[in-house]
């Protein structure tokens, strides 16, 4: 039985238009951690091994390449590291469920302002922010990874639609700035 | 004509454009209206009903008359306001709503028939003979109605939508708006300043005067320079705030590329959703026309518009101008025109105590009572006391005072307040939470009033934001607004209120005469205020005429409802992104490309695309492929991608208990490694969804839902969990996207599957086990939707395409191959399995013969409501199988053979059908009254739409392998 | 229209799904008479004024929210998590 | 005064001075035989048919605002008889027959125009559901034609057949479907009822219902108390408030439905068209405006105005289905208050109070039901028995489980 070849949702696409770069990102394994009622302490202990803890709402923390992203009530996604055994939490592999797109560059906020019903300017969404919201009609998790950088997690089967929509906004924004009077 | 030394246009940049086939030239910064007036073109349109000649009335977006079609290379835009369309090189526009040329419009015959076309005439006629309404009258009316024309071609233009957030949204950039933006901006607040026009400054650009000792234009330039330099201030020109919605949300339309030739990716328009903590409405006021006989001729314009064309565009609309106005402010127009060398034929002021001291003849206590000039004004008649004076004039500037632009403050059903001394409606305080009106929009008509109230509103917002700032208010004119309200001049002839819909004071009086006394009845009966300008130029005067005709005050008569949008917004802008495939996300299977490579047509299944069938060379119809695929599964082995089914991972000590609560049957007793079919009800007792759930571990289940109900079920589980058992030890998350899952079905399925497993496994029917496939951890289920021995092989999605290609290739070596949705549907019908065609939301467990699955030992969602009497009984239709030798159809209805075919004799309906190569007959599933008691009977299947009338045999839904030996082989 | 999710913060209405009045939280006990189920599923105060209804933060944290809201002005005075609501 | 083309000419020649009021504006009497609460389409048609069919003319219609100020004054004006459940199909079929004689009956041009209604479908599953509906319509005696893709293209060439998210598989054509001028329907029935002696009393809000040991005696209003033997509650979106005055809790939730009209355009759409994969239906009025709507805003509300998310969804649906309307500009948007019921079908029934009747639950299909609703409510109030075609519109059907759920979406009020 030959080895099965793996394929990412967008096969590593990358595109720059104007000041904005759009690219598929490999964030490594993704594991959902959903704490059972009363299980917070046990989970905290389990996560200490990675130097991490369950994050505050709308934020993510990073330690040595491993990120823990808030994704709901007593729920988080562990990115980029294998999840330690946590007996008082529901641990579920989500690695293949999501495609991750990075949107970076000076115009990144304006591009996302075309589709995301949230204020993504630094003041309202600082680096280390993680928000569950919409990109047009798709549910997404948006991580603020830099002053001019975001990573957007979207359902893998919808990756092409997400890419198309961000790309169309990039072209329109570039056309606007090219015709500034 | 153009005058020198005036206007903010760029005279170094001439711009050529075309109107109604003739070429003209204007300058950069001109609007189509100003450029046409500069070329002495006065006739620009025709009115809706009487097709009377229409000329430019205003200089803003409230323009009722100068509506044109802008013709692009591949499309055209109707009803464009010439007063807002900036000219650009190569602009092509044409007049609309005419039969023949603009000068000789055959429809103008209506003007002579006007006595018979009074308000509401069409309610009283066109009723005889009955067939004539749709045959003759209506088609004529429809062809005559409407203004501009759509091209009928798809709109290929680029449009966008965007979100914006701010502390303070300032609407309008006149003195009040600039002052509010400056105050908030200097305090460091996050400000957005929207201005409808392409230049900022509002009335200051037209009325001149001085602010803080410097000319108004210079003050505007200095404030704009400061605002542009502030990083916390965003200026949005060409952006109209169109609607006020809940909780500080505002709609706004930005004209992005309409003033340029089309460019790739440059949006024509952008529809903004702006969320503001505080909003300042500084939208100014709209000047009011006066209704007098034949006050609608081209050349009769608003006084403020004449002033704007002079000072912003260096254009004078006439050579001998007259002014008819009832305020001191309006006199400025006459003085500035004379200063620019234009002849002022006369000033007519209805106020008997008005000043007569001007550099031109002044008639005080006088009124204009008529006008002449078919296609453009040539003279007016003035009545003073009993004397009638004839005056030659080609441009009459008129002003009946000002209406504050209060629209946005009334978008939440707030009614404005009538101010007796201003003779105008002013906003009601707090009608829209967070929105405050300032300047002329609030009845403060002087420049000082605007600056002071704009500053005050800015300070209020700054304090509310916890900031501090001190900004001096520069001094400016504070002329009192002394107005003697003049709505209509007494006279016999027709005096226009609504220039576009041709509604005169006679029509309003007729409405009152016929009992339509409410202002809403008057509006609908006369269509006053229902034209493109939505009554901006006529509403207040019309209700004043109605008040007089019904013996009530204006305040008591009241206004009609203000509704978004403030000015019309294109469907393409508000629908940006919806065009073509943008309307909804596309979800692709990992096997998508592999299926397309094999020529499989992909069909929409919810948001997913799934292969319909896999045609082989020589096969011309889908049925040929489908029959082959069915036989292939029955006789060899078939592979199908079933990844679209919803998959929900459920963990925790109480997971079993939780499933018992949402499913009718019991799952807490399911052994680890086994799978069970579950039926899920809505709380109203009807079937929500069905599917298999597997127990992977002591506290670990995997629920499968149908493709269609995946989202619905997830939301349902969240509700049941959070509302009724939030404290249980159970958590769940969707893993639909994490697994690629393939059905392998047929007598050779086990051989195919085992050839992929690193260590073959003997799975019992309805069993599940972890497996290793090609170095990858997967799962193997032994479940079957085809009725054959069947498995479902699941691997992490990244390996999906690879596994599918290998499975199909190997299946083909065994006489099998891929099968699509059509074959899958035939297989499941042959086996009597249901889909949402059967569980369509009006069906109980009893109806589909599954009442025994409703466990008596435990409660579950929907159990109680399912016991309602109407949910049981023989009159309900029950699931049955149907067999026929002739083609049958889904959607047909069932009758007792020989009975009359009518609703009362209807016995049921057909939900799914197929030609079954396995059984060699047409098979169907459907619902029949008391069906289970009628197996073996004959029923008559009637499909009027497809012309089918077939006798069928009623049978048990499971046609193939009823005892399930193949499943358990 | 905007709702403030207790976890995610203030969000545009488009992120939420509305299912109905707060009555849905008071599920009749097992064996309750059908009249109680008619009340639970169908009959509503449907006030023109302040009411409590149920919203699901579909695009956010997937929490069901109990919102105290005025059906005439759309003013929202309170939002709490159904899972953590006071009894 | 009879209306006719001749009358329009003769009056026109004499300055239109001769036209008399379309209805009187009487003050309320102390007592009537029957009081109808609600001067909208259903209230006025009920009063008209009480007088015309049953000779009961000592009737008052009490309207808190102006006649036709509710949903009849703002809707997408669609008239259709394309329901498929027994209980609904006969009712709307009856209404359609009444529509077809309405101009002559009322001597008022309601501009009912049957230019054909097409429900589009975009999958085999949707086709089968529409075939079931079409066959039910024909079994009921109405008209339905199944169009394939090319059949739709013949009628509606401007739709996007090539570059759209959900391809058009075909459509169900309901040739007798169409539209009418909504205000004219209210005014026609008002004039007809007034001419037969019914008192139409505006600016008269009902503030209480007088009941003595289980029997209705009359109502309290802002213009004094009025006694009556029979009282009908016909107030659509406000049903819960008025029913509460009689101690009743209804299976109703009031919701906002937005609708839109564009600036006037030359004729470009001749049918009523509904999109199958999103909330969008459209027709073009005789004045040239495209009149279209979508779905509820989906939260309970009496604000009679909506918010942007649903507006944008409707526009996006229009753009994917018929991008040629892109450059038509929305002139006005409004919101009506829809009385949503747990199965999407109405209630025309007695109540627990003797002499008190209820007509509500019209969701957003009330306009096409105006004639039959009035006909059947008048029959019920006059005879005490439900009319044959409205027999299933019982108030207790939700408790008993005899549902009429056309959408099949269950008891959640806002899903119909």
PDB file of C-alpha atoms in Angstrom, chain D residues 100-286:
ATOM      1  CA  UNK D 100     -60.633  38.167 -10.677  1.00  0.00           C
ATOM      2  CA  UNK D 101     -63.972  39.919 -10.292  1.00  0.00           C
ATOM      3  CA  UNK D 102     -62.895  42.626  -7.875  1.00  0.00           C
ATOM      4  CA  UNK D 103     -62.793  45.678 -10.179  1.00  0.00           C
ATOM      5  CA  UNK D 104     -66.366  45.126 -11.348  1.00  0.00           C
ATOM      6  CA  UNK D 105     -67.567  44.163  -7.853  1.00  0.00           C
ATOM      7  CA  UNK D 106     -66.074  47.232  -6.151  1.00  0.00           C
ATOM      8  CA  UNK D 107     -66.355  49.573  -9.164  1.00  0.00           C
ATOM      9  CA  UNK D 108     -62.792  50.533  -8.321  1.00  0.00           C
ATOM     10  CA  UNK D 109     -59.707  49.837 -10.449  1.00  0.00           C
ATOM     11  CA  UNK D 110     -57.426  47.860  -8.087  1.00  0.00           C
ATOM     12  CA  UNK D 111     -55.210  47.237 -11.154  1.00  0.00           C
ATOM     13  CA  UNK D 112     -55.136  43.480 -10.591  1.00  0.00           C
ATOM     14  CA  UNK D 113     -52.847  42.200 -13.321  1.00  0.00           C
ATOM     15  CA  UNK D 114     -52.153  38.508 -13.919  1.00  0.00           C
ATOM     16  CA  UNK D 115     -48.871  38.668 -15.809  1.00  0.00           C
ATOM     17  CA  UNK D 116     -47.671  35.333 -14.445  1.00  0.00           C
ATOM     18  CA  UNK D 117     -45.600  34.324 -11.421  1.00  0.00           C
ATOM     19  CA  UNK D 118     -42.512  32.091 -11.734  1.00  0.00           C
ATOM     20  CA  UNK D 119     -40.965  30.252  -8.764  1.00  0.00           C
ATOM     21  CA  UNK D 120     -37.411  29.348  -9.817  1.00  0.00           C
ATOM     22  CA  UNK D 121     -35.746  26.137  -8.641  1.00  0.00           C
ATOM     23  CA  UNK D 122     -32.106  25.250  -8.621  1.00  0.00           C
ATOM     24  CA  UNK D 123     -31.857  21.495  -7.907  1.00  0.00           C
ATOM     25  CA  UNK D 124     -33.659  18.233  -8.623  1.00  0.00           C
ATOM     26  CA  UNK D 125     -34.909  18.203  -5.053  1.00  0.00           C
ATOM     27  CA  UNK D 126     -36.392  21.697  -5.383  1.00  0.00           C
ATOM     28  CA  UNK D 127     -37.944  20.724  -8.701  1.00  0.00           C
ATOM     29  CA  UNK D 128     -39.733  17.742  -7.154  1.00  0.00           C
ATOM     30  CA  UNK D 129     -41.045  19.926  -4.308  1.00  0.00           C
ATOM     31  CA  UNK D 130     -42.415  22.449  -6.829  1.00  0.00           C
ATOM     32  CA  UNK D 131     -43.942  19.643  -8.920  1.00  0.00           C
ATOM     33  CA  UNK D 132     -45.796  18.448  -5.818  1.00  0.00           C
ATOM     34  CA  UNK D 133     -46.985  22.059  -5.316  1.00  0.00           C
ATOM     35  CA  UNK D 134     -47.950  22.503  -8.983  1.00  0.00           C
ATOM     36  CA  UNK D 135     -49.962  19.261  -9.017  1.00  0.00           C
ATOM     37  CA  UNK D 136     -51.725  20.305  -5.807  1.00  0.00           C
ATOM     38  CA  UNK D 137     -52.652  23.611  -7.489  1.00  0.00           C
ATOM     39  CA  UNK D 138     -54.096  21.809 -10.533  1.00  0.00           C
ATOM     40  CA  UNK D 139     -55.941  19.326  -8.298  1.00  0.00           C
ATOM     41  CA  UNK D 140     -57.414  22.394  -6.604  1.00  0.00           C
ATOM     42  CA  UNK D 141     -58.604  23.732 -10.004  1.00  0.00           C
ATOM     43  CA  UNK D 142     -55.903  26.372 -10.449  1.00  0.00           C
ATOM     44  CA  UNK D 143     -53.137  26.646 -13.021  1.00  0.00           C
ATOM     45  CA  UNK D 144     -49.496  25.563 -12.962  1.00  0.00           C
ATOM     46  CA  UNK D 145     -46.969  24.843 -15.721  1.00  0.00           C
ATOM     47  CA  UNK D 146     -43.559  23.238 -15.209  1.00  0.00           C
ATOM     48  CA  UNK D 147     -40.858  25.119 -17.120  1.00  0.00           C
ATOM     49  CA  UNK D 148     -37.473  23.631 -17.826  1.00  0.00           C
ATOM     50  CA  UNK D 149     -34.375  25.815 -18.074  1.00  0.00           C
ATOM     51  CA  UNK D 150     -35.110  26.859 -21.655  1.00  0.00           C
ATOM     52  CA  UNK D 151     -38.750  27.459 -20.770  1.00  0.00           C
ATOM     53  CA  UNK D 152     -37.615  29.901 -18.076  1.00  0.00           C
ATOM     54  CA  UNK D 153     -35.184  31.537 -20.516  1.00  0.00           C
ATOM     55  CA  UNK D 154     -38.052  32.201 -22.932  1.00  0.00           C
ATOM     56  CA  UNK D 155     -39.980  34.126 -20.271  1.00  0.00           C
ATOM     57  CA  UNK D 156     -37.059  35.664 -18.421  1.00  0.00           C
ATOM     58  CA  UNK D 157     -34.139  36.062 -20.864  1.00  0.00           C
ATOM     59  CA  UNK D 158     -32.424  38.623 -18.639  1.00  0.00           C
ATOM     60  CA  UNK D 159     -31.712  36.182 -15.802  1.00  0.00           C
ATOM     61  CA  UNK D 160     -28.094  35.068 -15.458  1.00  0.00           C
ATOM     62  CA  UNK D 161     -28.066  31.528 -16.871  1.00  0.00           C
ATOM     63  CA  UNK D 162     -24.330  31.222 -17.264  1.00  0.00           C
ATOM     64  CA  UNK D 163     -22.399  32.785 -14.411  1.00  0.00           C
ATOM     65  CA  UNK D 164     -24.393  32.304 -11.213  1.00  0.00           C
ATOM     66  CA  UNK D 165     -23.832  30.472  -7.932  1.00  0.00           C
ATOM     67  CA  UNK D 166     -26.971  28.271  -8.142  1.00  0.00           C
ATOM     68  CA  UNK D 167     -27.784  27.360 -11.763  1.00  0.00           C
ATOM     69  CA  UNK D 168     -31.406  27.679 -12.857  1.00  0.00           C
ATOM     70  CA  UNK D 169     -32.915  24.191 -13.354  1.00  0.00           C
ATOM     71  CA  UNK D 170     -36.367  25.507 -14.224  1.00  0.00           C
ATOM     72  CA  UNK D 171     -39.421  27.201 -12.754  1.00  0.00           C
ATOM     73  CA  UNK D 172     -43.040  26.655 -11.767  1.00  0.00           C
ATOM     74  CA  UNK D 173     -45.164  29.112 -13.790  1.00  0.00           C
ATOM     75  CA  UNK D 174     -48.446  30.188 -12.158  1.00  0.00           C
ATOM     76  CA  UNK D 175     -50.022  32.064 -15.106  1.00  0.00           C
ATOM     77  CA  UNK D 176     -52.848  33.601 -13.019  1.00  0.00           C
ATOM     78  CA  UNK D 177     -50.369  34.893 -10.464  1.00  0.00           C
ATOM     79  CA  UNK D 178     -49.549  38.618 -10.591  1.00  0.00           C
ATOM     80  CA  UNK D 179     -49.901  41.813  -8.629  1.00  0.00           C
ATOM     81  CA  UNK D 180     -52.344  44.603  -7.770  1.00  0.00           C
ATOM     82  CA  UNK D 181     -52.219  48.212  -6.567  1.00  0.00           C
ATOM     83  CA  UNK D 182     -52.295  47.728  -2.780  1.00  0.00           C
ATOM     84  CA  UNK D 183     -53.716  51.111  -1.721  1.00  0.00           C
ATOM     85  CA  UNK D 184     -56.498  50.785  -4.295  1.00  0.00           C
ATOM     86  CA  UNK D 185     -57.622  47.497  -2.691  1.00  0.00           C
ATOM     87  CA  UNK D 186     -58.030  49.177   0.706  1.00  0.00           C
ATOM     88  CA  UNK D 187     -59.782  52.224  -0.790  1.00  0.00           C
ATOM     89  CA  UNK D 188     -62.006  50.074  -3.039  1.00  0.00           C
ATOM     90  CA  UNK D 189     -63.239  47.956  -0.130  1.00  0.00           C
ATOM     91  CA  UNK D 190     -63.571  51.054   2.109  1.00  0.00           C
ATOM     92  CA  UNK D 191     -65.721  52.833  -0.484  1.00  0.00           C
ATOM     93  CA  UNK D 192     -67.783  49.679  -1.087  1.00  0.00           C
ATOM     94  CA  UNK D 193     -68.418  49.144   2.638  1.00  0.00           C
ATOM     95  CA  UNK D 194     -69.172  52.856   3.217  1.00  0.00           C
ATOM     96  CA  UNK D 195     -71.655  52.895   0.328  1.00  0.00           C
ATOM     97  CA  UNK D 196     -73.478  49.978   1.997  1.00  0.00           C
ATOM     98  CA  UNK D 197     -73.790  51.878   5.282  1.00  0.00           C
ATOM     99  CA  UNK D 198     -70.738  50.659   7.194  1.00  0.00           C
ATOM    100  CA  UNK D 199     -69.203  53.372   9.442  1.00  0.00           C
ATOM    101  CA  UNK D 200     -65.437  53.676   8.823  1.00  0.00           C
ATOM    102  CA  UNK D 201     -64.084  55.432  11.916  1.00  0.00           C
ATOM    103  CA  UNK D 202     -60.459  56.639  11.698  1.00  0.00           C
ATOM    104  CA  UNK D 203     -58.190  57.896  14.495  1.00  0.00           C
ATOM    105  CA  UNK D 204     -60.140  55.688  16.883  1.00  0.00           C
ATOM    106  CA  UNK D 205     -57.848  53.320  18.783  1.00  0.00           C
ATOM    107  CA  UNK D 206     -59.377  50.429  20.740  1.00  0.00           C
ATOM    108  CA  UNK D 207     -58.022  50.487  24.301  1.00  0.00           C
ATOM    109  CA  UNK D 208     -60.145  47.757  25.909  1.00  0.00           C
ATOM    110  CA  UNK D 209     -62.636  44.959  25.186  1.00  0.00           C
ATOM    111  CA  UNK D 210     -65.677  44.796  27.495  1.00  0.00           C
ATOM    112  CA  UNK D 211     -66.579  41.237  28.467  1.00  0.00           C
ATOM    113  CA  UNK D 212     -69.290  40.244  30.921  1.00  0.00           C
ATOM    114  CA  UNK D 213     -69.317  36.612  32.110  1.00  0.00           C
ATOM    115  CA  UNK D 214     -67.791  35.261  28.958  1.00  0.00           C
ATOM    116  CA  UNK D 215     -69.774  37.352  26.480  1.00  0.00           C
ATOM    117  CA  UNK D 216     -68.386  40.366  24.581  1.00  0.00           C
ATOM    118  CA  UNK D 217     -70.314  43.605  25.114  1.00  0.00           C
ATOM    119  CA  UNK D 218     -68.279  46.170  23.193  1.00  0.00           C
ATOM    120  CA  UNK D 219     -65.015  48.055  23.240  1.00  0.00           C
ATOM    121  CA  UNK D 220     -63.350  51.048  24.870  1.00  0.00           C
ATOM    122  CA  UNK D 221     -61.710  53.466  22.411  1.00  0.00           C
ATOM    123  CA  UNK D 222     -59.887  56.789  22.366  1.00  0.00           C
ATOM    124  CA  UNK D 223     -63.221  58.234  21.155  1.00  0.00           C
ATOM    125  CA  UNK D 224     -65.374  56.710  23.878  1.00  0.00           C
ATOM    126  CA  UNK D 225     -67.041  53.375  24.586  1.00  0.00           C
ATOM    127  CA  UNK D 226     -68.944  51.582  21.798  1.00  0.00           C
ATOM    128  CA  UNK D 227     -71.203  48.601  22.449  1.00  0.00           C
ATOM    129  CA  UNK D 228     -71.673  45.666  20.059  1.00  0.00           C
ATOM    130  CA  UNK D 229     -72.958  42.104  20.024  1.00  0.00           C
ATOM    131  CA  UNK D 230     -70.077  40.793  17.952  1.00  0.00           C
ATOM    132  CA  UNK D 231     -66.485  41.997  17.773  1.00  0.00           C
ATOM    133  CA  UNK D 232     -63.844  40.901  15.259  1.00  0.00           C
ATOM    134  CA  UNK D 233     -60.113  41.359  15.949  1.00  0.00           C
ATOM    135  CA  UNK D 234     -58.479  41.952  12.535  1.00  0.00           C
ATOM    136  CA  UNK D 235     -55.261  43.821  13.344  1.00  0.00           C
ATOM    137  CA  UNK D 236     -52.477  41.580  11.901  1.00  0.00           C
ATOM    138  CA  UNK D 237     -49.164  42.673  13.491  1.00  0.00           C
ATOM    139  CA  UNK D 238     -50.897  44.062  16.610  1.00  0.00           C
ATOM    140  CA  UNK D 239     -53.001  40.914  17.197  1.00  0.00           C
ATOM    141  CA  UNK D 240     -51.248  40.024  20.467  1.00  0.00           C
ATOM    142  CA  UNK D 241     -51.873  43.462  21.983  1.00  0.00           C
ATOM    143  CA  UNK D 242     -55.597  43.523  21.128  1.00  0.00           C
ATOM    144  CA  UNK D 243     -56.181  39.864  22.043  1.00  0.00           C
ATOM    145  CA  UNK D 244     -54.537  40.546  25.418  1.00  0.00           C
ATOM    146  CA  UNK D 245     -57.398  42.998  26.092  1.00  0.00           C
ATOM    147  CA  UNK D 246     -59.632  39.904  26.127  1.00  0.00           C
ATOM    148  CA  UNK D 247     -57.196  37.970  28.325  1.00  0.00           C
ATOM    149  CA  UNK D 248     -55.941  35.915  25.381  1.00  0.00           C
ATOM    150  CA  UNK D 249     -52.321  34.836  24.705  1.00  0.00           C
ATOM    151  CA  UNK D 250     -51.934  34.125  20.961  1.00  0.00           C
ATOM    152  CA  UNK D 251     -49.497  31.766  19.102  1.00  0.00           C
ATOM    153  CA  UNK D 252     -48.162  34.863  17.339  1.00  0.00           C
ATOM    154  CA  UNK D 253     -44.771  36.586  17.186  1.00  0.00           C
ATOM    155  CA  UNK D 254     -44.570  39.933  15.354  1.00  0.00           C
ATOM    156  CA  UNK D 255     -41.668  40.348  12.948  1.00  0.00           C
ATOM    157  CA  UNK D 256     -40.308  42.925  10.506  1.00  0.00           C
ATOM    158  CA  UNK D 257     -40.408  42.269   6.765  1.00  0.00           C
ATOM    159  CA  UNK D 258     -38.561  44.796   4.623  1.00  0.00           C
ATOM    160  CA  UNK D 259     -39.494  45.670   1.057  1.00  0.00           C
ATOM    161  CA  UNK D 260     -37.930  47.972  -1.490  1.00  0.00           C
ATOM    162  CA  UNK D 261     -38.892  50.021  -4.544  1.00  0.00           C
ATOM    163  CA  UNK D 262     -36.557  51.532  -7.141  1.00  0.00           C
ATOM    164  CA  UNK D 263     -36.875  54.748  -9.113  1.00  0.00           C
ATOM    165  CA  UNK D 264     -39.241  54.507 -12.067  1.00  0.00           C
ATOM    166  CA  UNK D 265     -37.894  52.577 -15.055  1.00  0.00           C
ATOM    167  CA  UNK D 266     -39.209  51.752 -18.504  1.00  0.00           C
ATOM    168  CA  UNK D 267     -40.760  48.253 -18.576  1.00  0.00           C
ATOM    169  CA  UNK D 268     -38.087  45.599 -18.094  1.00  0.00           C
ATOM    170  CA  UNK D 269     -39.730  42.950 -15.804  1.00  0.00           C
ATOM    171  CA  UNK D 270     -43.230  41.703 -16.706  1.00  0.00           C
ATOM    172  CA  UNK D 271     -43.574  38.741 -14.299  1.00  0.00           C
ATOM    173  CA  UNK D 272     -43.457  38.171 -10.570  1.00  0.00           C
ATOM    174  CA  UNK D 273     -40.262  36.175 -10.006  1.00  0.00           C
ATOM    175  CA  UNK D 274     -39.056  34.400  -6.869  1.00  0.00           C
ATOM    176  CA  UNK D 275     -35.505  33.087  -6.381  1.00  0.00           C
ATOM    177  CA  UNK D 276     -35.157  29.576  -4.984  1.00  0.00           C
ATOM    178  CA  UNK D 277     -31.779  29.820  -3.211  1.00  0.00           C
ATOM    179  CA  UNK D 278     -32.134  33.102  -1.335  1.00  0.00           C
ATOM    180  CA  UNK D 279     -34.758  35.449  -0.109  1.00  0.00           C
ATOM    181  CA  UNK D 280     -35.638  37.528  -3.170  1.00  0.00           C
ATOM    182  CA  UNK D 281     -38.865  38.134  -5.124  1.00  0.00           C
ATOM    183  CA  UNK D 282     -39.523  40.979  -7.554  1.00  0.00           C
ATOM    184  CA  UNK D 283     -42.046  42.531  -9.931  1.00  0.00           C
ATOM    185  CA  UNK D 284     -42.349  45.892 -11.712  1.00  0.00           C
ATOM    186  CA  UNK D 285     -45.236  48.224 -10.816  1.00  0.00           C
ATOM    187  CA  UNK D 286     -47.312  49.979 -13.450  1.00  0.00           C
TER     188      UNK D 286
END
